[in-house]
PDB file of C-alpha atoms in Angstrom:
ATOM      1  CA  UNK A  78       0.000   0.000   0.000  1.00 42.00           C
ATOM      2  CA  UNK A  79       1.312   3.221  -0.979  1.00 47.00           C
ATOM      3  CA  UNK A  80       1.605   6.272   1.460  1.00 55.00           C
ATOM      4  CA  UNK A  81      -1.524   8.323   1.106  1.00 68.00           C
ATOM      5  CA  UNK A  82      -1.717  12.090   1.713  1.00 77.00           C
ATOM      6  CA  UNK A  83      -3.621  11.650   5.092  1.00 87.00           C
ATOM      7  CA  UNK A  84      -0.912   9.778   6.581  1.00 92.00           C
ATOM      8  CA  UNK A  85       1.914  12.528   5.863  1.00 94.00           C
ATOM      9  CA  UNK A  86      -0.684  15.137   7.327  1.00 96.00           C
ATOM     10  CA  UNK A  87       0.319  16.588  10.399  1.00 97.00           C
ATOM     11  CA  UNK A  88      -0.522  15.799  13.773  1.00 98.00           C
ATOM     12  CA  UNK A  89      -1.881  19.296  15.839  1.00 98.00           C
ATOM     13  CA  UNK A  90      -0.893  19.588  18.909  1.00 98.00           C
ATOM     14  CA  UNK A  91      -2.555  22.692  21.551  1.00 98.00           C
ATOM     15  CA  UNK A  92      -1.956  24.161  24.694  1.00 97.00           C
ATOM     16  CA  UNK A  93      -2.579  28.045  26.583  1.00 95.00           C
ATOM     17  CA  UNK A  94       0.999  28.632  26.285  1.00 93.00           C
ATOM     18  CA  UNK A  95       4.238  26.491  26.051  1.00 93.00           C
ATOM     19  CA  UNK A  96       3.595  24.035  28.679  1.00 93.00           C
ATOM     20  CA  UNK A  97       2.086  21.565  25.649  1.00 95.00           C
ATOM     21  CA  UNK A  98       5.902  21.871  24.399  1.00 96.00           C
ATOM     22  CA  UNK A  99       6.510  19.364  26.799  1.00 94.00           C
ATOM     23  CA  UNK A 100       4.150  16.836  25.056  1.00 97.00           C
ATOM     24  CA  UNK A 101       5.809  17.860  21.678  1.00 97.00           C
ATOM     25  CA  UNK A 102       8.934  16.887  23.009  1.00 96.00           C
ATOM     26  CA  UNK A 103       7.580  13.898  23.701  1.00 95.00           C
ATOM     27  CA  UNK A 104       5.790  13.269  20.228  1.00 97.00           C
ATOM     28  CA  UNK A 105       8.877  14.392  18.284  1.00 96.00           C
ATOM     29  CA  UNK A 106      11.406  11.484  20.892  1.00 95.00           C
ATOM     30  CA  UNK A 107       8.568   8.605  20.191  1.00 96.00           C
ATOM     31  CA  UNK A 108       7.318   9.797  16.369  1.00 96.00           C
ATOM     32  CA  UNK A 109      10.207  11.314  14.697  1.00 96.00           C
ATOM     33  CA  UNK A 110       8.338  10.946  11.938  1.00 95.00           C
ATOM     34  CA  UNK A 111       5.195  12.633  11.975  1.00 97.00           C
ATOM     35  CA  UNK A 112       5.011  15.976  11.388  1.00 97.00           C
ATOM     36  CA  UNK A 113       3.380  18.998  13.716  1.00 98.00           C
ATOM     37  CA  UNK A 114       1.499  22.102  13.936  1.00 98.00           C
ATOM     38  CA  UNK A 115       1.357  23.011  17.122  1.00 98.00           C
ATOM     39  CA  UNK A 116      -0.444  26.062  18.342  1.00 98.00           C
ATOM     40  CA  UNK A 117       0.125  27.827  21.909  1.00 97.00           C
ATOM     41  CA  UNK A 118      -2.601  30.086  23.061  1.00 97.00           C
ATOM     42  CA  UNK A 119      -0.563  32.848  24.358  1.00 96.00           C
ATOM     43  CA  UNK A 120      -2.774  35.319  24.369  1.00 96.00           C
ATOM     44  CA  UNK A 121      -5.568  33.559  26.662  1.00 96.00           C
ATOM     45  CA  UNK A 122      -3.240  32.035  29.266  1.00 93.00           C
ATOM     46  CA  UNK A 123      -3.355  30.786  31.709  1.00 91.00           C
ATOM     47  CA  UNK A 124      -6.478  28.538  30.936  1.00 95.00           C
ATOM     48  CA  UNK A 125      -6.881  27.371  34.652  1.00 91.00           C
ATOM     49  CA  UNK A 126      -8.899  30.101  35.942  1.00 91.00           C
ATOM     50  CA  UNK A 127     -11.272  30.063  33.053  1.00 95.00           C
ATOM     51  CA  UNK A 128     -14.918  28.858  32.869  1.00 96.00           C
ATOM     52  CA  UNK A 129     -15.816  25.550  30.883  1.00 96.00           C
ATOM     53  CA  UNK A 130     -18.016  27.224  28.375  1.00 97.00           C
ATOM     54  CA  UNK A 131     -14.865  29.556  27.825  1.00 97.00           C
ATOM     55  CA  UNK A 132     -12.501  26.058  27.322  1.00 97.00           C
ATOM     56  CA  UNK A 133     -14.917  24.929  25.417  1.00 98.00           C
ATOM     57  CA  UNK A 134     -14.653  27.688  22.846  1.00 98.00           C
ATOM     58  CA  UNK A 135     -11.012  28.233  22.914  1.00 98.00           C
ATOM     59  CA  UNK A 136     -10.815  24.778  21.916  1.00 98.00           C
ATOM     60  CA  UNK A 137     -12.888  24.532  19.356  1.00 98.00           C
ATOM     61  CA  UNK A 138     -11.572  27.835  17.958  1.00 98.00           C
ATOM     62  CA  UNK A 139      -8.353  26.240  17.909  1.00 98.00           C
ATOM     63  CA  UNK A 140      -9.397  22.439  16.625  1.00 98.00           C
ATOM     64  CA  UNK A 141     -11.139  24.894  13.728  1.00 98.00           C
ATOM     65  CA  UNK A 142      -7.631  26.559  12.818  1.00 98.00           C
ATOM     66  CA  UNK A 143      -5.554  23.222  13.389  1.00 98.00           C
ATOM     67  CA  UNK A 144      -8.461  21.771  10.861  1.00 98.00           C
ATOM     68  CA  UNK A 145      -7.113  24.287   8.335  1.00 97.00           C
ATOM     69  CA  UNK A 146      -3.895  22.837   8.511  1.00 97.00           C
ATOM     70  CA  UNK A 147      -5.061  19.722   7.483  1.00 97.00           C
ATOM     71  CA  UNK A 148      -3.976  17.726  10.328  1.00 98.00           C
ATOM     72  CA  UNK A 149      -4.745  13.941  10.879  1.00 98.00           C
ATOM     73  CA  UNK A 150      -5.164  13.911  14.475  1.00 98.00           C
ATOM     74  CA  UNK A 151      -4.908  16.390  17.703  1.00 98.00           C
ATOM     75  CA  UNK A 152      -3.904  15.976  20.855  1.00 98.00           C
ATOM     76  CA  UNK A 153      -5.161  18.177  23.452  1.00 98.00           C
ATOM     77  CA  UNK A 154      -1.821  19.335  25.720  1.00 97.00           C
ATOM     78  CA  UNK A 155      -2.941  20.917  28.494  1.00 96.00           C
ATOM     79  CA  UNK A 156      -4.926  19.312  31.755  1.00 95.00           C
ATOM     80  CA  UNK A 157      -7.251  22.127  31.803  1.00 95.00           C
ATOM     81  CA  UNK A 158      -8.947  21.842  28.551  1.00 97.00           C
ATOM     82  CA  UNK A 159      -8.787  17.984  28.595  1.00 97.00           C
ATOM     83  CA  UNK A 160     -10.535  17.685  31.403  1.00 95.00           C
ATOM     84  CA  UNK A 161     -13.349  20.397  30.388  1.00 96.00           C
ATOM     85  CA  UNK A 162     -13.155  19.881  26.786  1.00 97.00           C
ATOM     86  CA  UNK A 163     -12.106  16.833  25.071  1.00 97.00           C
ATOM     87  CA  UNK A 164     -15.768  15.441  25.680  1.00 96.00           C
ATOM     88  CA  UNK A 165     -17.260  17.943  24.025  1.00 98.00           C
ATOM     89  CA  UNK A 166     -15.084  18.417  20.773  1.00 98.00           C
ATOM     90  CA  UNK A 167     -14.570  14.815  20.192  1.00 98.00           C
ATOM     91  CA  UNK A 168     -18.075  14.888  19.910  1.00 97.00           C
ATOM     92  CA  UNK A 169     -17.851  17.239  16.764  1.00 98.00           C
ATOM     93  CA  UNK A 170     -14.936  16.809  14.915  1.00 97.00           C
ATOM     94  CA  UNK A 171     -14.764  13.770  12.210  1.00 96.00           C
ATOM     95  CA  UNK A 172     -10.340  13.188  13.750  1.00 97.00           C
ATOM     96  CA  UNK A 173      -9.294  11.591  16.614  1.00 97.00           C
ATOM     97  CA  UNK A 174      -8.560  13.733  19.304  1.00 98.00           C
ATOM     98  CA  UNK A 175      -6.921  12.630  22.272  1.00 98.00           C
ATOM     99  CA  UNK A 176      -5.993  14.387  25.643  1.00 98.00           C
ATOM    100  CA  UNK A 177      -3.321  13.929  28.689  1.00 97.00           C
ATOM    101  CA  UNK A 178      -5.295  13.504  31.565  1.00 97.00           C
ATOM    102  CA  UNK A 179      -6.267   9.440  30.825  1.00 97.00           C
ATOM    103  CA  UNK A 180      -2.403   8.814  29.889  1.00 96.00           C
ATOM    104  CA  UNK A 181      -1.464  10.385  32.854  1.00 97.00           C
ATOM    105  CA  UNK A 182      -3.756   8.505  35.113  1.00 98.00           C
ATOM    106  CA  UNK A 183      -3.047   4.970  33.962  1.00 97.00           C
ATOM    107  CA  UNK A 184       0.728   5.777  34.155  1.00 97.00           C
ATOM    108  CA  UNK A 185      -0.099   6.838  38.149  1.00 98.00           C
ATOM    109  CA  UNK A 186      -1.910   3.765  38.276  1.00 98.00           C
ATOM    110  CA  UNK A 187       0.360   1.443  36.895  1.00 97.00           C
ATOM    111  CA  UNK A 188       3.368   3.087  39.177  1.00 97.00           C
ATOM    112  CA  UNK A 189       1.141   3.571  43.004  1.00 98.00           C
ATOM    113  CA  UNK A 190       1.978   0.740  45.500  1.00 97.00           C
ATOM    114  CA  UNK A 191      -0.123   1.890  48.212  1.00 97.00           C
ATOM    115  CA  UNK A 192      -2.968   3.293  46.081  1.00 98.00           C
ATOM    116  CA  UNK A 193      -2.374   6.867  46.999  1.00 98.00           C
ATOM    117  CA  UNK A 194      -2.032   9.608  44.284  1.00 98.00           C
ATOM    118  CA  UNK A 195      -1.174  13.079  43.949  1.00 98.00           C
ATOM    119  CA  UNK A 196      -2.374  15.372  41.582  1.00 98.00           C
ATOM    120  CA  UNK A 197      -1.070  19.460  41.234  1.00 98.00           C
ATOM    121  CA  UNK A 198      -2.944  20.706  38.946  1.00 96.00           C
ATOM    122  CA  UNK A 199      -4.921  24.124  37.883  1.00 94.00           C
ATOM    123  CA  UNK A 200      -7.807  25.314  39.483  1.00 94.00           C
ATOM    124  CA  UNK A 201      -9.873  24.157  36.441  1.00 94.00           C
ATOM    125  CA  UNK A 202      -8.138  20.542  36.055  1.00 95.00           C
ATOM    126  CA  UNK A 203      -9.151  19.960  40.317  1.00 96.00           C
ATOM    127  CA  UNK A 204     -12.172  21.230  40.153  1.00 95.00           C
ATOM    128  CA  UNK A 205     -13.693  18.997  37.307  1.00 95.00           C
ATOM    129  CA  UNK A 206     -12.207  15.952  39.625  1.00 96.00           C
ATOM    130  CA  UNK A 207     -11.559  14.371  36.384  1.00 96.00           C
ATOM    131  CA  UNK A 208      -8.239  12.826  37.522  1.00 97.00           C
ATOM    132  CA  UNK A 209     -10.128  11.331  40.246  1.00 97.00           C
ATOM    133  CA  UNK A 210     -12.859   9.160  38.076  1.00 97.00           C
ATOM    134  CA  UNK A 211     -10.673   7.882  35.707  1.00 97.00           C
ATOM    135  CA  UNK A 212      -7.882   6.762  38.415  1.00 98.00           C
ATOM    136  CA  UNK A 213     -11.223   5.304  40.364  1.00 98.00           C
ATOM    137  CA  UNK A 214     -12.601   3.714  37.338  1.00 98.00           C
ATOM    138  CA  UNK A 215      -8.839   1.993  36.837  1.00 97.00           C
ATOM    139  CA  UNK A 216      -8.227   1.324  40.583  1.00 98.00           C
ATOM    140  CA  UNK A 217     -11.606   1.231  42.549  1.00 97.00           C
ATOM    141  CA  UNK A 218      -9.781   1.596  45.986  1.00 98.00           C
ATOM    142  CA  UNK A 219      -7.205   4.863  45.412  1.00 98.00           C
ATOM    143  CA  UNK A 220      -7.348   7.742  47.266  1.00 98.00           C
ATOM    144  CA  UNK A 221      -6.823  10.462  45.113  1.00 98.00           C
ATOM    145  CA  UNK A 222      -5.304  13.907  46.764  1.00 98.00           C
ATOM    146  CA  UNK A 223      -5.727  16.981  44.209  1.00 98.00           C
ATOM    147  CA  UNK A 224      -4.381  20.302  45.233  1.00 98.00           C
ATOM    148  CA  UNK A 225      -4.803  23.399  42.621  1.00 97.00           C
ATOM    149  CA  UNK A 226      -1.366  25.104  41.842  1.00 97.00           C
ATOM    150  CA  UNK A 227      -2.318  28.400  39.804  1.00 94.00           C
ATOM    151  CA  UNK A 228       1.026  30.506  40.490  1.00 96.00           C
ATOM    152  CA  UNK A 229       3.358  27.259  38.654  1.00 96.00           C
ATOM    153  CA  UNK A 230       1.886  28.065  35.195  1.00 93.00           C
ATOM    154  CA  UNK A 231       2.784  32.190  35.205  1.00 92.00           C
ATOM    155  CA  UNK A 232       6.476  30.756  36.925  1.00 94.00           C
ATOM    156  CA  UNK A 233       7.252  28.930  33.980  1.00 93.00           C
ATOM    157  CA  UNK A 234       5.964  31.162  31.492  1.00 89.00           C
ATOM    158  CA  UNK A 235       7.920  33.971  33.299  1.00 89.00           C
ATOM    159  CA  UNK A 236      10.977  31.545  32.882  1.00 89.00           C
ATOM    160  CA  UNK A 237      11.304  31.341  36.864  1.00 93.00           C
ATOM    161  CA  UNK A 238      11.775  27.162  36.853  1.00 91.00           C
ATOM    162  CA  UNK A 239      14.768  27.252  38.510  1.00 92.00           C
ATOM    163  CA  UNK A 240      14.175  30.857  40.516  1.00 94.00           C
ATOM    164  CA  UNK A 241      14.183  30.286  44.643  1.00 95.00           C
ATOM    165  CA  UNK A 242      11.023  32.120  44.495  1.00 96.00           C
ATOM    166  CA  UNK A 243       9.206  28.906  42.594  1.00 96.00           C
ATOM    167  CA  UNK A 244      10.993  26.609  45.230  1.00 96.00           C
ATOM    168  CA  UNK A 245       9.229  28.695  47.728  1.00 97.00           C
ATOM    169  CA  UNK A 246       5.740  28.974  45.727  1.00 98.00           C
ATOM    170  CA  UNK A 247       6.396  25.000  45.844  1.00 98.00           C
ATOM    171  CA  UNK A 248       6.376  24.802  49.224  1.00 98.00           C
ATOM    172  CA  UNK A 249       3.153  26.766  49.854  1.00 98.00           C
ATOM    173  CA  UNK A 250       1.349  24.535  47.695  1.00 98.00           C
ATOM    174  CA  UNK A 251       2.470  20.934  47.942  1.00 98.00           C
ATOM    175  CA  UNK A 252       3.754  21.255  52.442  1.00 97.00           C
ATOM    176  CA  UNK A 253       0.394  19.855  52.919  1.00 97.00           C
ATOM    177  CA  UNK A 254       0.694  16.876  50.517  1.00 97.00           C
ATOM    178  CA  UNK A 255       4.310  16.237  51.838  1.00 96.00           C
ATOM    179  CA  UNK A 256       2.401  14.996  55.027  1.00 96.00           C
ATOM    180  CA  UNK A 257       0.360  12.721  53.932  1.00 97.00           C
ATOM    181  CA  UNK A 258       1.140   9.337  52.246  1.00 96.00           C
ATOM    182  CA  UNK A 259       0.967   9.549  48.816  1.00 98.00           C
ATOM    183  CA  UNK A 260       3.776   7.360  46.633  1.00 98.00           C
ATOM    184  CA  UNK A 261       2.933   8.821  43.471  1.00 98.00           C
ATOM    185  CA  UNK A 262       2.220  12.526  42.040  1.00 98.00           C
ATOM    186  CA  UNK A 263       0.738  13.050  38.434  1.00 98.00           C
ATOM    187  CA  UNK A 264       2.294  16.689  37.280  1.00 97.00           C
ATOM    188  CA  UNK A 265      -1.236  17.745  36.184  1.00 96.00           C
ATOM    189  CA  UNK A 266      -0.518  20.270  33.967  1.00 95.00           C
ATOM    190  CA  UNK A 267       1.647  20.880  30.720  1.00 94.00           C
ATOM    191  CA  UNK A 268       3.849  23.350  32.462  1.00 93.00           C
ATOM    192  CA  UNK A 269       4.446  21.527  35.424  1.00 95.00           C
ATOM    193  CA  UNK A 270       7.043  18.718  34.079  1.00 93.00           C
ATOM    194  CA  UNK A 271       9.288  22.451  33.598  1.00 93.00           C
ATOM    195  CA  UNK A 272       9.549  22.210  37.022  1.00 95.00           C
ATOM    196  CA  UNK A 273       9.636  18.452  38.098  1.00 95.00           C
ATOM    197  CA  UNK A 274      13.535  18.859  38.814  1.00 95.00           C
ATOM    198  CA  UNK A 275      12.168  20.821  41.721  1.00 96.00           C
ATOM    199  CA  UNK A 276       9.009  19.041  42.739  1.00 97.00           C
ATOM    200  CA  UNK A 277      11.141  16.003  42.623  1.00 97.00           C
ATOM    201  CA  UNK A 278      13.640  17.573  45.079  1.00 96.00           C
ATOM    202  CA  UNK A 279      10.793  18.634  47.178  1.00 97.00           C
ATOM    203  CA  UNK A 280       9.046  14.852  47.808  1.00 97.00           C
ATOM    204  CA  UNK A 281      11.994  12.999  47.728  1.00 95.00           C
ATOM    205  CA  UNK A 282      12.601   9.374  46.627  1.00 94.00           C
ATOM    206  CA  UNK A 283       9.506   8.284  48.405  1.00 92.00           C
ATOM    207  CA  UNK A 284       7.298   9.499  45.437  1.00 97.00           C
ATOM    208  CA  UNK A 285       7.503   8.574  42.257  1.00 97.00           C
ATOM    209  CA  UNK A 286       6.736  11.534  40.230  1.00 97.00           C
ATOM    210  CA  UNK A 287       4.603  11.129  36.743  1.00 96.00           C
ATOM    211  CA  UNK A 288       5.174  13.418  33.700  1.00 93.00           C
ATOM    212  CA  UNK A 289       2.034  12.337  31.518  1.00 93.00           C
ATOM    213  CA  UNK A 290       3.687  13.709  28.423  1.00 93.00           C
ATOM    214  CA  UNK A 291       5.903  10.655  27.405  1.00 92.00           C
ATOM    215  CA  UNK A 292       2.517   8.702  28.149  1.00 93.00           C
ATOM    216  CA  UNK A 293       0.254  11.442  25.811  1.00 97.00           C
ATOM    217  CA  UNK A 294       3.094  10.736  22.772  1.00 97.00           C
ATOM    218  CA  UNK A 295       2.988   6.484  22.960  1.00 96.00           C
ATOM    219  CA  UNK A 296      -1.135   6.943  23.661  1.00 96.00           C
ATOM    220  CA  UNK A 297      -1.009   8.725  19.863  1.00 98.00           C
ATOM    221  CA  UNK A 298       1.110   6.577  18.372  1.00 97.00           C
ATOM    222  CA  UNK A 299      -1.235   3.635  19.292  1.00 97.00           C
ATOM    223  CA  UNK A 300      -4.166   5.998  18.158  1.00 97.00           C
ATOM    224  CA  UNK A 301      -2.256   6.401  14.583  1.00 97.00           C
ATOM    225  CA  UNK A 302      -1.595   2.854  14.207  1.00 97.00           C
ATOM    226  CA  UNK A 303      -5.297   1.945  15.241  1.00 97.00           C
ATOM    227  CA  UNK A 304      -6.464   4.427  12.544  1.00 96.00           C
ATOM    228  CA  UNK A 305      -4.123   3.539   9.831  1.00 95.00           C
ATOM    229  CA  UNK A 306      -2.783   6.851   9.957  1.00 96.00           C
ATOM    230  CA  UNK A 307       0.858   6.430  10.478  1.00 96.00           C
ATOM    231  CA  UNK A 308       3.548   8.454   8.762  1.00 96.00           C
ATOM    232  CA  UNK A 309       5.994   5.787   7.478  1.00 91.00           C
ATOM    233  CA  UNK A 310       7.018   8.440   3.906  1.00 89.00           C
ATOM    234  CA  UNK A 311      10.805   8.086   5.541  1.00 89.00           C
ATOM    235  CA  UNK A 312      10.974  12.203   5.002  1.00 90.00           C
ATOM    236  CA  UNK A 313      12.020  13.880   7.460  1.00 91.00           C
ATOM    237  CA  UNK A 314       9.123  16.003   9.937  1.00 95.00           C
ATOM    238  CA  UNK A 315       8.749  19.245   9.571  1.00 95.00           C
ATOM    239  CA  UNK A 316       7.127  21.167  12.691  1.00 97.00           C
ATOM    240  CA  UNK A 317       5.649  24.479  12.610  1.00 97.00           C
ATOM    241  CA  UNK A 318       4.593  26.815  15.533  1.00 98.00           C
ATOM    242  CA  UNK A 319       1.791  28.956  15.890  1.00 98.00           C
ATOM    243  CA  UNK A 320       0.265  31.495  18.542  1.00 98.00           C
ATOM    244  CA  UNK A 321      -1.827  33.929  19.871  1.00 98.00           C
ATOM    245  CA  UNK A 322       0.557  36.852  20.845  1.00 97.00           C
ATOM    246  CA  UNK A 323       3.992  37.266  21.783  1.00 94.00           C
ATOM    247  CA  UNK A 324       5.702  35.199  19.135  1.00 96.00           C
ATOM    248  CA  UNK A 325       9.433  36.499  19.681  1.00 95.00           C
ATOM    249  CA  UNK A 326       9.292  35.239  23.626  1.00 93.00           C
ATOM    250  CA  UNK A 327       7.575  32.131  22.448  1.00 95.00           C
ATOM    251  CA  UNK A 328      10.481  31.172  19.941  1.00 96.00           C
ATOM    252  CA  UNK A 329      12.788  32.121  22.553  1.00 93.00           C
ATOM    253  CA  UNK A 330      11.286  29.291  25.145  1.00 91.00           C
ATOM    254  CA  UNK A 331      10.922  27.003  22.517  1.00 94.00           C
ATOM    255  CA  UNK A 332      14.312  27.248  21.665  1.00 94.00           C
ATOM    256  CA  UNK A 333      15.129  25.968  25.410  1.00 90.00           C
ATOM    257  CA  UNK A 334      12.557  23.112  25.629  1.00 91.00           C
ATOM    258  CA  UNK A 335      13.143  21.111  22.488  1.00 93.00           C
ATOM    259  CA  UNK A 336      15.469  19.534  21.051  1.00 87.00           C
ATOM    260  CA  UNK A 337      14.778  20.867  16.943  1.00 85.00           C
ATOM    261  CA  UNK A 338      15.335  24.685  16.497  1.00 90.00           C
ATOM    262  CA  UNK A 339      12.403  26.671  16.083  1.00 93.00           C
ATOM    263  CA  UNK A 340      13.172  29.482  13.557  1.00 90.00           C
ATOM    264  CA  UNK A 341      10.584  31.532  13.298  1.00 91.00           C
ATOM    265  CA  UNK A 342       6.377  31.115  14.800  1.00 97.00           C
ATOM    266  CA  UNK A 343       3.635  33.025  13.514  1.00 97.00           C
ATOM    267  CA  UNK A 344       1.343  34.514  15.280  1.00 98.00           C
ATOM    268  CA  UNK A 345      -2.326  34.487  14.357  1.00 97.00           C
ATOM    269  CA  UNK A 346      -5.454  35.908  15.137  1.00 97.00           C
ATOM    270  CA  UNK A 347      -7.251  32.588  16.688  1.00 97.00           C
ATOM    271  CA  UNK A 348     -10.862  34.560  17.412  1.00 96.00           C
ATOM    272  CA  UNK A 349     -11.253  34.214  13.504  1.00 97.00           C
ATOM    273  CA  UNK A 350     -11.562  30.848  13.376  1.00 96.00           C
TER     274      UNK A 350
END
């Protein structure tokens, strides 16, 4: 069988900001060979504060313009708008669309000895509790502990990973999960993995910390196969970056995160679509 246009397509690939990077990463270590558009929503970050009908629409908007592009498939990087939207727009568009918060969870599952889990995450992400019924509905008896982080996303954005302020910022959040006994923490959110170095120093060897990103990436490439979809042309991928605003700074953080230099992203305006 010859390779047909749809498989070379692009896979899209969304989050508010550059936190979803982190899945790209991913996608571009376990897929070198599928090509991406991936668009950041800079201009309406951070997501976590937002209502669901407002998710709801930024994701669509977005699915809409990644549509445009012709891609084959979209994963949804960022907690927030997986757990509010993915319901909803795989509902109306004819691709497969996958999100991070059901890699993530099986992954937490898979790795828990005593059953207790973890989750930082945005205010949105805890809220919705959607970590909590799909780690329940793999593993009836965990105890799931969620605690809303909403100062990590503006930290990394602001390029503060490594700053002692974020170390503190880490402490005001997570002291009270430090206490209890949880063996496993799900870094609910795109950005967060940006900081795992830290949260890792924080907990300790005692917790096993999971970065659902390298789970999102082998989750599409089962998705692909499943849908006959794969890109197996042997051409080398070719990624292209979109946003909302700020496309210099963007670049610039890019250019730190992965490991392909990103020459140039456009910016767009994404309330057209």
């Amino acid at each position: 069988m010859g390779i047909n246009c749809k498989n070379t397509a692009p896979v899209g690939v969304f989050d508010s900001g550059v936190g979803g990077l982190t899945v790209a990463r991913e996608i571009m270590r376990q897929l070198p060979e599928e090509n991406i558009v991936y668009f950041g929503d800079t201009a309406r970050v951070p997501y976590g504060s937002k209502s669901k009908n407002n998710i709801i629409r930024f994701s669509r908007q977005i699915i809409r313009f990644l549509k445009n592009k012709n891609v084959k498939a979209v994963v949804i990087a960022c907690n927030t708008a997986s757990a509010l939207a993915l319901e909803a727009v795989q509902k109306e568009f004819d691709i497969p669309i996958i999100g991070v918060i059901v890699p993530g969870a099986r992954a937490a599952v898979r790795e828990t000895r005593n059953g207790k889990i973890g989750v930082a995450g945005t205010e949105g992400t805890i809220r919705s509790e959607t970590y909590n019924k799909v780690i329940k509905s793999l593993r009836e008896d965990a105890v799931v502990i969620g605690q809303p982080c909403p100062l990590f996303v503006p930290l990394v954005e602001e390029g503060f990973a490594k700053h002692r302020i974020t170390k503190e910022v880490i402490d005001i959040y997570l002291s009270d999960m430090r206490n209890t006994d949880i063996d496993t923490l799900i870094l609910g959110c795109t950005h967060y993995p940006l900081l795992r170095s830290g949260v890792m120093e924080y907990f300790g060897d005692a917790v096993h910390i999971v970065n659902p990103a390298y789970e999102t990436a082998i989750d599409l490439k089962n998705v692909l196969e499943e849908n006959g979809l794969v890109n197996s042309s042997g051409q080398s991928a070719v990624y292209e970056f979109y946003v909302s605003d700020t496309a210099e700074k963007f670049t610039e953080f890019a250019n730190q995160i992965l490991p392909y230099d990103v020459a140039a992203t456009k910016q767009i305006n994404i309330e057209e679509y």
